[in-house]
Amino acid sequence: MKFTKLFAAGATVLIAGATLAACGSNSNSSSSGNSSAKKSINWMDSAEIPTMDISKATDVTSFNQLGNVEEGLYRLGKNSKVENALATSTKVSKDGKTWTFTLRPSKWSNGDKLTAKDFVYSWRRTVNPKTASQYAYLFEGIHNATQISAGKAPVNSLGIKAVGDNKLVVTLDKRIPYFKLLMGFPLFFPQNQKVVEANGSKYGTSSSTTAFNGPFVQKGWTGSNLSWKLVKNKNYWDKKNVKLNTINYSVQKTPSTAYNLYQSNKLDATVLDAQQTKNLKHNAGYTLRDTAATFFVQFNQRRKIFKNENLRKAISMSINRKALSNALGGSNTPADSLTSKGVVNHDGKDWASVVGDKESASYNPTEAKKLYKKALKELGVKNVSFSILSDDTDAGQKTTETLQSQLEENLKGMKVSVANVPFKTRLNRSTNGNFDLVVSGWSADFADPISFVDLFTSKNANNNGKWSNAQYDKLIADSKTTASTAKRWNDLEKAEKILLNEEGIAPLYYKTEAWLVRPDIKGIVYNGAGLNYNFKEAYVSGN
């Protein structure tokens, strides 16, 4: 994630993260000599970058890049602590609806002065329906944002204004408990209007068509290549605290290849598959990362067969989630909810356990066969056939292969094909409804159930399967406006249980990754929810 924040993605309090600084050493644990000498590290991602356009990003890969080459009012530190970034001070009105930020002097990577007007331009661009941002819904609660996105109010009526160059005033329609944490999310970062307009439709499609204001600048990404660099930004206001000169990125879709590169000192971190997890869990640098993410199946209800609830439930109950989790490695665990485990604690309980539908998400081939038989009768067909879409990563291929095998074995006569495509292609096909079943993932943008359940309201752009329920929509809407905290939680609980009971989606697993990270790499802050990586103060020990 934030996958679709989408994971190759979407705050009262963000989930606690972990600094990636492992202890111990062995013969394969020191950074390569050239990495240390150059104050650089070699990092990997498992999927390509879809976009560097803040207004159009929806996925974990893009947001992790943006979080290190761009900066907003705040930056999230260790354990998701909110730290001042471009804001030097913040004043909030007594009713919590007016926020006034004082900005520090700063520049863009091209030398342009960064001002409060860059925030105004960025926010207006994102909520403008012409931009078609899938994330515009996160602006809900900021004055007129929802009306603007719906084309019912002018863009310049958004509740944000610049007072001179260094004062930014934001007006809310209602108090937003997690507003300060939202300001640390890239969606709310500034954009350089001159650069956006000069590049037009090409803005954010390559390193050269993007302006940066964060600790690093991105270089060498052409829009489709699988390697690029993050280079220390000489114009960054706090450059004295940026210790790395370069982060060399490459996309590694096969864990065995990535591990070989790690062994030969060409990578300083590598994600592990199931077998590697078992073999290497005692090695120095072994690191588990809670991604605050749930993976699930979306059913394309544009197709008649997937409008049938019994068919959806038959498919769900034919999936052995434990076997799937074991096949993927890490410490993934079977999921029976949309909201990921470990993200929200409410009244001493993990919210995932409160709303989880253990019946529909159970492995029950006997009941699945009964439901399948009933579904075929209701549909007036003798069997069904469809394709499962996912990424061409190792995890994506293992997921589709496992699902294909389990469904065809448990539901006789069902014909299942698979399609594993590049992450960017999968996102496009999902958005355009060009799929039967698609394996999706969502990582929390902030630690509140709304970060998950908001996705499946009828008009949300991320609801690719087009499941719809009027009561669900009302409960989500009510949860955003009620003054009663108890009623809000009750509405959220009822809503998620409706989604799960109707099998609007079929949860698969909660994602926890296993990695090897060289022990002499220090200071990388990892947070499960929101921005995963903060490389600002990362360094190689001994330098």
XYZ file of C-alpha atoms in Angstrom:
543
model
C 0.000 0.000 0.000
C -1.516 2.455 0.957
C -1.949 -2.584 -4.211
C -4.835 -0.241 -4.540
C -3.211 3.037 -1.203
C -3.513 1.284 -2.791
C -1.059 -1.427 -2.384
C 0.749 -2.486 -5.475
C -2.788 1.764 -1.244
C -6.008 5.125 1.503
C -6.215 9.632 11.768
C -7.029 9.742 15.091
C -3.668 8.171 15.744
C -1.493 6.459 13.158
C -0.280 2.946 13.884
C 3.018 2.795 15.684
C 5.936 2.214 13.364
C 9.433 0.914 13.818
C 12.814 2.334 13.017
C 14.584 -0.052 10.716
C 17.793 -0.424 12.650
C 18.542 -4.069 13.264
C 21.196 -5.260 15.658
C 24.013 -7.736 15.261
C 26.180 -8.663 12.338
C 27.441 -11.548 10.320
C 29.617 -12.071 7.285
C 26.866 -10.868 4.961
C 25.559 -8.008 7.054
C 27.756 -4.983 6.359
C 26.876 -2.461 3.683
C 28.851 -2.601 0.507
C 31.982 -0.526 0.572
C 30.898 1.798 -2.197
C 27.540 2.467 -0.513
C 29.183 3.562 2.724
C 31.858 5.674 1.026
C 29.286 7.538 -1.046
C 26.806 7.882 1.806
C 24.288 6.033 -0.318
C 22.065 3.021 0.083
C 20.564 0.634 -2.441
C 16.850 0.086 -1.877
C 14.146 -1.917 -3.598
C 10.457 -1.753 -4.290
C 8.343 -4.632 -5.552
C 6.316 -2.528 -7.982
C 6.936 0.259 -10.474
C 5.910 3.890 -9.890
C 2.509 4.715 -11.439
C 2.766 8.503 -11.002
C 4.529 11.336 -9.199
C 1.494 13.614 -9.470
C 0.302 14.314 -5.912
C -3.263 14.871 -7.082
C -3.447 11.566 -8.948
C -1.435 9.147 -6.795
C -3.348 6.300 -5.132
C -0.714 3.718 -4.280
C 1.957 2.906 -1.724
C 4.878 3.085 -4.161
C 3.996 6.586 -5.359
C 3.243 7.898 -1.877
C 6.493 6.526 -0.449
C 8.385 8.334 -3.186
C 6.400 11.538 -2.738
C 6.897 11.475 1.034
C 10.663 11.781 0.582
C 10.890 14.186 -2.344
C 7.992 16.427 -1.332
C 7.031 17.959 1.992
C 3.963 19.526 3.517
C 3.047 21.295 6.726
C 4.087 18.330 8.861
C 6.303 15.256 8.621
C 5.605 11.977 10.419
C 8.494 10.783 12.561
C 9.045 7.638 14.607
C 5.832 6.131 15.970
C 3.921 8.509 13.689
C 4.849 11.540 15.774
C 3.753 14.713 14.013
C 6.725 17.031 13.495
C 6.800 20.511 12.025
C 7.980 20.584 8.426
C 7.043 23.678 6.405
C 4.858 24.873 9.269
C 6.759 26.623 12.055
C 3.654 27.277 14.145
C -0.034 26.367 14.143
C -2.997 28.157 15.697
C -6.397 26.495 16.018
C -9.639 28.291 16.836
C -11.638 27.252 19.911
C -14.249 25.492 17.776
C -11.509 23.579 15.928
C -12.680 24.817 12.539
C -10.049 27.419 11.653
C -6.384 26.491 11.375
C -3.702 29.098 10.751
C -0.234 27.935 9.729
C 2.919 30.029 9.622
C 5.326 28.762 6.954
C 9.115 28.825 7.055
C 11.140 30.197 4.119
C 11.786 27.387 1.617
C 12.422 26.732 -2.050
C 11.495 24.309 -4.780
C 14.193 22.186 -6.377
C 14.220 24.536 -9.393
C 14.960 27.508 -7.142
C 11.427 28.962 -7.073
C 10.251 30.394 -3.775
C 7.657 28.205 -2.053
C 4.710 30.152 -0.656
C 1.294 29.582 0.885
C -0.175 30.027 -2.596
C 1.414 26.693 -3.590
C -0.776 24.943 -1.014
C -3.874 26.773 -2.234
C -3.128 25.798 -5.829
C -2.416 22.155 -4.922
C -5.566 21.626 -2.867
C -7.798 23.302 -5.429
C -6.272 21.209 -8.196
C -6.911 17.970 -6.305
C -10.580 18.650 -5.482
C -11.304 20.049 -8.952
C -13.498 17.425 -10.661
C -11.546 17.990 -13.881
C -8.491 16.457 -12.198
C -10.492 13.309 -11.377
C -8.480 12.583 -8.244
C -9.494 9.258 -6.691
C -8.363 10.629 -3.333
C -10.350 13.877 -3.348
C -12.782 12.397 -0.819
C -10.142 12.802 1.919
C -10.758 16.562 1.724
C -14.272 16.037 3.059
C -14.848 18.358 6.010
C -12.698 21.128 4.558
C -15.122 23.908 3.641
C -16.939 23.203 0.362
C -14.586 20.356 -0.651
C -17.353 17.813 -1.206
C -19.503 20.281 -3.136
C -16.560 21.243 -5.343
C -15.682 17.619 -6.125
C -19.316 17.047 -7.091
C -19.248 20.068 -9.425
C -21.725 21.977 -7.251
C -19.430 24.805 -6.090
C -16.593 26.801 -7.659
C -13.066 25.589 -7.005
C -12.030 28.915 -5.509
C -14.612 28.482 -2.729
C -12.499 25.777 -1.059
C -11.727 26.566 2.578
C -8.086 27.486 2.099
C -6.471 30.859 1.528
C -3.027 32.409 1.492
C -2.392 35.517 3.581
C 0.792 36.857 2.064
C 3.579 34.390 1.342
C 3.906 32.715 4.718
C 0.408 32.470 6.225
C -2.017 29.704 5.327
C -5.571 29.659 6.698
C -7.751 26.546 6.433
C -11.468 26.595 7.255
C -13.366 23.420 8.100
C -17.105 22.763 7.958
C -16.737 20.504 10.969
C -14.054 19.552 13.442
C -11.861 16.772 12.019
C -10.207 14.837 14.880
C -7.396 13.535 12.658
C -6.850 16.740 10.665
C -3.313 17.388 11.869
C -2.230 13.897 10.849
C -3.822 14.289 7.423
C -1.542 17.265 6.877
C 1.423 14.878 6.948
C -0.001 12.904 4.007
C 1.273 13.776 0.483
C -2.203 14.497 -0.839
C -2.107 17.753 1.156
C 1.388 18.847 0.088
C 1.980 21.949 -2.082
C 2.479 21.910 -5.849
C 4.430 24.294 -8.058
C 1.814 25.802 -10.369
C 4.380 26.954 -12.918
C 5.801 23.437 -13.283
C 2.379 21.771 -13.386
C 1.085 24.086 -16.099
C 4.307 24.019 -18.116
C 4.144 20.214 -18.348
C 0.398 19.862 -18.773
C -0.724 16.241 -19.052
C 2.891 15.094 -18.706
C 3.237 16.535 -15.198
C 4.320 13.864 -12.718
C 4.922 11.260 -15.429
C 8.721 11.421 -15.032
C 11.364 12.911 -12.758
C 12.007 15.748 -15.203
C 8.353 16.836 -15.263
C 8.073 17.196 -11.488
C 9.262 19.822 -8.986
C 10.439 18.767 -5.524
C 10.677 20.491 -2.146
C 11.539 17.590 0.190
C 14.810 16.160 1.562
C 15.563 14.491 -1.781
C 14.939 15.051 -5.454
C 14.123 12.199 -7.770
C 16.280 11.626 -10.844
C 16.230 9.146 -13.687
C 12.631 7.960 -13.595
C 11.226 8.121 -17.127
C 7.724 6.930 -16.337
C 8.248 3.275 -17.166
C 11.802 2.287 -16.175
C 12.562 0.132 -13.153
C 15.458 2.062 -11.599
C 15.962 5.643 -10.439
C 17.641 7.690 -7.707
C 16.726 9.962 -4.846
C 19.460 12.575 -4.484
C 19.949 15.000 -1.600
C 18.095 18.248 -2.335
C 20.519 21.176 -2.199
C 17.581 23.595 -1.853
C 15.929 21.791 1.065
C 15.453 24.033 4.104
C 16.810 21.400 6.536
C 19.501 19.870 4.332
C 22.013 19.872 7.193
C 20.079 17.000 8.783
C 19.889 14.932 5.595
C 22.787 12.504 5.889
C 22.449 10.373 2.755
C 23.566 11.703 -0.615
C 21.789 9.062 -2.690
C 19.182 6.334 -2.459
C 19.477 4.022 -5.463
C 16.091 2.461 -6.174
C 15.302 -0.579 -8.277
C 12.144 -2.605 -8.791
C 12.566 -6.253 -7.842
C 9.517 -8.406 -8.510
C 11.190 -11.731 -7.702
C 12.393 -12.332 -4.097
C 15.084 -14.780 -5.213
C 16.616 -12.175 -7.507
C 16.404 -9.529 -4.802
C 18.052 -11.811 -2.244
C 20.901 -12.625 -4.654
C 21.467 -8.899 -5.128
C 21.459 -8.462 -1.349
C 24.009 -11.264 -0.976
C 26.264 -9.652 -3.567
C 26.010 -6.231 -1.834
C 24.015 -4.683 -4.668
C 20.963 -4.232 -2.443
C 20.907 -3.129 1.182
C 17.430 -4.476 1.874
C 15.316 -7.264 0.444
C 11.796 -8.530 0.993
C 11.546 -12.258 1.723
C 9.216 -14.892 0.349
C 7.787 -17.803 2.356
C 10.811 -20.098 2.129
C 13.299 -17.295 2.727
C 11.309 -16.207 5.777
C 11.712 -19.662 7.302
C 15.384 -19.945 6.431
C 16.552 -16.454 7.352
C 14.483 -15.414 10.369
C 17.500 -15.782 12.673
C 19.811 -13.708 10.491
C 21.022 -10.280 11.535
C 18.849 -7.627 9.963
C 15.716 -9.775 9.896
C 12.832 -7.309 10.189
C 9.046 -7.747 10.309
C 6.959 -4.841 9.069
C 3.314 -4.451 9.889
C 1.914 -2.747 6.806
C -1.491 -1.862 8.331
C -2.935 -3.397 5.178
C -5.647 -5.836 4.213
C -5.710 -7.706 0.914
C -9.087 -8.672 -0.480
C -10.973 -9.707 -3.604
C -13.273 -7.270 -5.377
C -16.074 -8.771 -7.481
C -16.986 -6.825 -10.609
C -20.718 -6.419 -10.193
C -21.038 -5.017 -13.672
C -21.148 -8.725 -14.534
C -24.478 -10.343 -13.766
C -23.010 -13.423 -12.114
C -21.204 -11.372 -9.456
C -24.390 -9.602 -8.450
C -25.376 -12.956 -6.978
C -24.558 -12.922 -3.272
C -24.561 -16.705 -2.968
C -21.892 -16.999 -5.672
C -19.735 -14.412 -3.926
C -20.088 -16.252 -0.620
C -19.367 -19.615 -2.252
C -16.135 -18.221 -3.655
C -15.155 -16.712 -0.302
C -15.825 -19.900 1.664
C -13.786 -21.950 -0.839
C -10.646 -19.972 -0.036
C -8.242 -21.482 2.488
C -6.823 -18.225 3.802
C -4.337 -19.884 6.123
C -2.786 -21.822 3.249
C -2.650 -18.642 1.166
C -0.980 -16.687 3.980
C 1.613 -19.431 4.449
C 2.377 -19.470 0.730
C 3.124 -15.746 0.710
C 5.691 -15.691 3.523
C 6.294 -12.964 6.078
C 3.854 -13.132 8.970
C 0.666 -12.637 6.976
C -2.456 -13.784 8.784
C -5.927 -14.740 7.459
C -8.330 -11.810 7.305
C -12.025 -11.754 8.123
C -12.478 -7.980 8.059
C -11.717 -5.050 5.777
C -10.146 -2.906 8.493
C -6.695 -4.343 9.103
C -5.708 -5.818 12.438
C -3.548 -3.695 14.690
C -4.667 -0.398 13.153
C -7.457 0.679 15.493
C -7.886 -0.098 19.183
C -11.340 0.807 20.482
C -12.383 0.242 24.099
C -9.486 -2.153 24.548
C -10.352 -4.276 21.509
C -8.764 -4.555 18.089
C -11.411 -3.178 15.736
C -10.756 -5.956 13.216
C -11.909 -8.498 15.796
C -15.038 -6.441 16.549
C -16.291 -6.287 12.959
C -14.799 -9.486 11.495
C -17.184 -11.916 9.777
C -15.714 -15.265 10.747
C -18.475 -17.258 9.044
C -18.163 -15.869 5.507
C -14.370 -15.764 5.736
C -14.090 -19.320 7.077
C -12.776 -22.170 4.947
C -15.906 -24.263 4.546
C -15.936 -26.224 1.263
C -19.091 -28.128 2.225
C -21.158 -24.977 2.716
C -19.485 -23.382 -0.312
C -20.701 -26.241 -2.538
C -24.275 -25.742 -1.305
C -24.125 -22.009 -1.966
C -22.572 -22.566 -5.385
C -25.330 -24.988 -6.366
C -27.930 -22.490 -5.198
C -26.231 -19.655 -7.093
C -26.130 -21.631 -10.348
C -29.856 -22.316 -10.045
C -30.607 -18.643 -9.381
C -28.463 -17.594 -12.338
C -29.952 -20.243 -14.618
C -26.532 -21.610 -15.678
C -24.694 -24.918 -15.322
C -21.300 -23.427 -14.435
C -19.418 -20.149 -14.391
C -16.031 -19.044 -15.668
C -14.040 -15.941 -14.893
C -10.542 -14.522 -14.550
C -8.681 -13.303 -11.455
C -6.559 -10.172 -11.989
C -3.504 -9.279 -9.906
C 0.018 -7.846 -10.164
C 2.920 -9.624 -11.847
C 4.885 -9.594 -8.585
C 5.840 -12.830 -6.850
C 3.083 -12.313 -4.265
C 0.548 -11.457 -6.951
C 1.319 -14.595 -8.939
C 1.244 -16.843 -5.877
C -2.099 -15.345 -4.843
C -3.833 -15.890 -8.178
C -2.394 -19.390 -8.570
C -3.525 -20.382 -5.070
C -7.017 -18.961 -5.551
C -7.365 -20.607 -8.943
C -6.399 -23.996 -7.524
C -8.641 -23.759 -4.461
C -11.716 -22.549 -6.337
C -11.516 -25.128 -9.103
C -10.887 -27.897 -6.588
C -13.725 -26.998 -4.239
C -16.347 -25.809 -6.740
C -16.477 -28.428 -9.459
C -17.212 -27.105 -12.918
C -15.973 -23.604 -12.121
C -13.375 -22.455 -14.658
C -10.866 -19.914 -13.376
C -8.124 -18.232 -15.385
C -5.557 -15.772 -14.070
C -4.059 -12.544 -15.366
C -0.916 -11.126 -13.741
C 0.055 -7.752 -15.164
C 2.364 -4.861 -14.172
C 1.103 -2.936 -11.149
C 0.374 0.221 -13.154
C -1.650 -1.807 -15.650
C -3.552 -3.528 -12.875
C -4.489 -0.161 -11.377
C -5.745 1.091 -14.748
C -7.760 -2.058 -15.393
C -9.240 -1.954 -11.887
C -10.235 1.694 -12.230
C -11.780 1.113 -15.665
C -13.721 -1.963 -14.559
C -11.753 -4.220 -16.888
C -11.739 -7.319 -14.658
C -13.888 -10.121 -13.247
C -12.224 -10.579 -9.852
C -9.297 -8.416 -8.816
C -6.962 -8.895 -5.876
C -6.700 -5.493 -4.211
C -4.974 -4.213 -1.117
C -5.465 -1.176 1.077
C -3.149 0.277 3.696
C -4.490 2.727 6.261
C -3.890 6.394 5.541
C -4.624 7.016 9.210
C -5.683 4.809 12.099
C -9.443 5.019 11.908
C -11.929 2.549 10.371
C -13.170 5.279 8.037
C -9.875 4.984 6.159
C -11.085 1.539 5.043
C -14.883 1.560 4.975
C -15.145 4.866 3.103
C -13.738 3.032 0.062
C -16.922 1.094 -0.599
C -19.546 3.785 -0.544
C -21.401 3.778 -3.842
C -19.660 6.779 -5.376
C -16.120 6.278 -4.073
C -13.671 6.068 -6.976
C -11.879 3.138 -5.297
C -15.028 1.009 -5.259
C -13.984 -0.729 -8.453
C -16.394 -3.628 -8.093
C -19.385 -1.256 -7.792
C -20.929 -3.028 -4.807
C -23.648 -0.747 -3.480
C -25.874 -0.642 -0.419
C -27.980 2.398 0.506
C -27.940 1.629 4.242
C -24.151 1.289 4.140
C -23.837 4.671 2.417
C -26.075 6.286 5.033
C -24.162 4.793 7.959
C -20.853 6.048 6.572
C -22.310 9.511 5.949
C -23.822 9.606 9.441
C -20.496 8.561 11.026
C -18.902 11.691 9.562
C -21.479 14.138 10.877
C -22.721 12.833 14.235
C -21.600 14.679 17.342
C -21.860 11.486 19.372
C -18.664 9.464 19.559
C -20.584 6.359 20.635
C -22.994 6.633 17.709
C -20.105 7.149 15.292
C -18.437 3.901 16.337
C -21.772 2.102 16.227
C -22.396 3.360 12.678
C -18.936 2.261 11.542
C -19.415 -1.190 13.070
C -22.812 -1.695 11.444
C -21.475 -0.522 8.094
C -18.502 -2.862 7.936
C -20.624 -5.802 9.032
C -23.044 -5.096 6.175
C -20.193 -5.033 3.671
C -18.783 -8.310 4.955
C -22.114 -10.082 5.408
C -23.107 -9.304 1.810
C -19.629 -10.294 0.627
C -19.201 -6.880 -0.998
C -15.539 -7.850 -0.860
C -13.845 -11.065 0.258
C -11.030 -10.399 2.758
C -7.922 -12.526 2.154
C -5.111 -11.636 4.563
C -3.571 -8.963 6.751
C -0.153 -8.176 5.356
C 3.035 -8.300 7.401
C 6.286 -8.382 5.416
C 9.580 -9.985 6.334
C 12.740 -8.186 5.207
C 16.479 -8.304 5.606
C 17.883 -4.822 6.216
C 21.604 -4.292 6.696
C 22.240 -3.624 10.386
C 24.570 -0.694 9.717
C 21.774 1.279 8.058
C 20.238 3.420 10.785
C 17.550 6.032 11.167
C 15.022 4.863 8.586
C 11.635 5.496 10.162
C 8.926 3.036 9.181
C 5.240 3.558 9.952
C 2.582 1.029 8.996
C -0.209 3.533 8.362
C 0.185 6.653 6.266
C 3.642 7.170 4.809
C 5.663 4.000 5.310
C 9.174 5.381 4.880
C 10.932 8.492 6.126
C 14.526 8.528 4.866
C 15.224 12.111 5.926
C 17.684 11.259 8.713
C 18.765 7.798 7.557
C 22.490 7.068 7.511
C 25.084 4.325 7.266
C 26.807 3.842 10.620
C 30.479 4.732 10.663
C 29.939 7.744 8.407
